[in-house]
Amino acid sequence: MVKVLVVDDSMFVRRSLTALLERDKEIQVVATAANGEEAIAMVKKFDPDVVTMDVEMPRMDGLTALRHIMAEKPCPVIMVSSLTSDGAEVTLKALDLGALDFMPKLSSGSLPDMARLETELSAKIKALARRKAFMRLVHSRKTAVASAPARTSAASSPLSPAPSASRPLGTPRPAPVLRPGACAFDAVAIGVSTGGPPAVQKVLSALPENFPVPILIAQHMPAAFTGPFARRLDGQCAISVKEADGIERLKPATAYICPGGKHLRLENRGGLLTGVVTEDPKDALYKPSANVLMETAGIALGRRALGVILTGMGSDGLEGTKVLKEKGGKAVAQSEASCVVYGMPKAIVDAKLADEIVDIDNMAATIMEMLAK
């Protein structure tokens, strides 16, 4: 049984969301809260597996409550967000603070839309609940390190020898330096979903400003979110990051985020790598679709295409990666231990399509290493 805390200042939303969630017999709403202060108290009292957190609330807003929860008793939090540009900015900030995902505010939508939301939200909550133990473990280790007394042994002396070449567990390995003209691939395609924004940020921010090829990204995200997401990354990375637009020639050291609700194709037009934003296929389950991106990358580039599948629910990217591999390309999957949800990468690994399985902390270095081979 997955225990959920529902936090929203609207009694209607609290009741509606509780009723929607408890249609799943494996989910129990153990408490509700009307503001951030109540949310913090309820987390301490009921120790929920997942929290759904509204943003705008009286007395204490959702972001402030999120900071307290992550500092005191971390657990998976899903932000309840309006699908607007303002909602996107707040939601992306919440993801930086430790929230694992977001959901749209409940509205009086059609019955099919509500049924789909119910199915997706239930699956998401049960998947994210599995991250609770890991979050607590990381928190306990950080607390132990912070409270440990400083050591004044010879090892910490300014005159002591340099540390060994071995790296502490979890420390990213350094990326190789690429020689001019020495590059095994012409583009990198990334497919990602739940838990994606922090993962994508970690990868892109570790790449050098002279990264030699373009990067195309299909991140499952609403249309209002992808523009702010790209602008946010652009300010945090040495490479350029932009929302893909229409038909454009792809440039090295630039990451192109597919607009929400559309697809991004990679095409080779007369020897020029081209990104094409399109609404086709309109019947795709996900928009953007990692399958579309991976398949077109494989067809356009063959063995010079590198596909990367990061954290996410479901198996989007599997069929496209099959094509990419059939054409001679290579594929990398994020490791289970470092995924928020081990769905999309698991599909690649189970199908034996992954040439490398890598922790997210080492993903940028692995991409650089593969480019240098």
Short mmCIF file of N, CA, C and O in Angstrom, two decimals, residues 8 87 90 110 127 155 177 208 227 267 304 318 322 325 334 337 360:
data_model
loop_
_atom_site.label_atom_id
_atom_site.label_comp_id
_atom_site.label_asym_id
_atom_site.label_seq_id
_atom_site.Cartn_x
_atom_site.Cartn_y
_atom_site.Cartn_z
N ASP A 8 -3.19 20.87 -0.72
CA ASP A 8 -3.80 21.88 -1.60
C ASP A 8 -4.69 22.77 -0.75
O ASP A 8 -5.36 22.29 0.17
N GLY A 87 3.70 28.84 -14.37
CA GLY A 87 3.69 27.54 -13.70
C GLY A 87 4.95 26.75 -13.99
O GLY A 87 5.48 26.05 -13.13
N VAL A 90 8.00 28.05 -11.83
CA VAL A 90 7.91 27.60 -10.44
C VAL A 90 8.18 26.10 -10.34
O VAL A 90 8.88 25.63 -9.43
N SER A 110 -12.58 16.49 -19.99
CA SER A 110 -13.45 15.43 -20.49
C SER A 110 -13.19 14.15 -19.71
O SER A 110 -12.15 13.98 -19.07
N ALA A 127 5.45 4.35 -8.86
CA ALA A 127 6.85 4.29 -9.29
C ALA A 127 7.73 5.18 -8.42
O ALA A 127 8.82 4.76 -7.99
N ALA A 155 46.77 13.37 6.95
CA ALA A 155 46.16 13.31 5.61
C ALA A 155 45.54 14.63 5.21
O ALA A 155 45.41 14.94 4.05
N VAL A 177 39.60 14.88 -23.27
CA VAL A 177 39.69 16.04 -24.16
C VAL A 177 39.67 15.53 -25.60
O VAL A 177 40.50 14.70 -25.98
N PRO A 208 31.76 20.54 -22.29
CA PRO A 208 32.57 21.74 -22.56
C PRO A 208 31.94 22.62 -23.63
O PRO A 208 31.14 22.16 -24.44
N GLY A 227 10.06 25.73 -23.45
CA GLY A 227 10.77 26.99 -23.67
C GLY A 227 11.49 27.46 -22.42
O GLY A 227 12.71 27.71 -22.45
N GLU A 267 17.35 14.94 -39.60
CA GLU A 267 17.45 14.59 -41.02
C GLU A 267 18.79 15.03 -41.59
O GLU A 267 19.38 16.01 -41.13
N ARG A 304 27.01 6.68 -37.17
CA ARG A 304 27.50 7.91 -36.56
C ARG A 304 26.43 8.59 -35.69
O ARG A 304 26.50 9.78 -35.42
N LEU A 318 12.31 2.69 -27.08
CA LEU A 318 12.72 1.31 -27.36
C LEU A 318 12.68 1.02 -28.86
O LEU A 318 13.68 0.55 -29.44
N LYS A 322 15.88 0.49 -31.49
CA LYS A 322 16.08 -0.72 -32.31
C LYS A 322 16.52 -0.33 -33.72
O LYS A 322 17.44 -0.93 -34.29
N LYS A 325 20.10 1.08 -33.70
CA LYS A 325 21.10 0.02 -33.59
C LYS A 325 21.21 -0.79 -34.89
O LYS A 325 22.31 -1.18 -35.30
N GLN A 334 20.84 4.95 -18.88
CA GLN A 334 21.12 5.35 -17.50
C GLN A 334 20.94 4.17 -16.57
O GLN A 334 20.04 3.35 -16.74
N ALA A 337 20.24 2.45 -10.53
CA ALA A 337 20.48 3.10 -9.25
C ALA A 337 20.37 4.62 -9.32
O ALA A 337 20.01 5.26 -8.33
N ILE A 360 24.15 8.54 -13.79
CA ILE A 360 23.94 9.88 -14.37
C ILE A 360 25.14 10.80 -14.09
O ILE A 360 25.47 11.65 -14.91
#
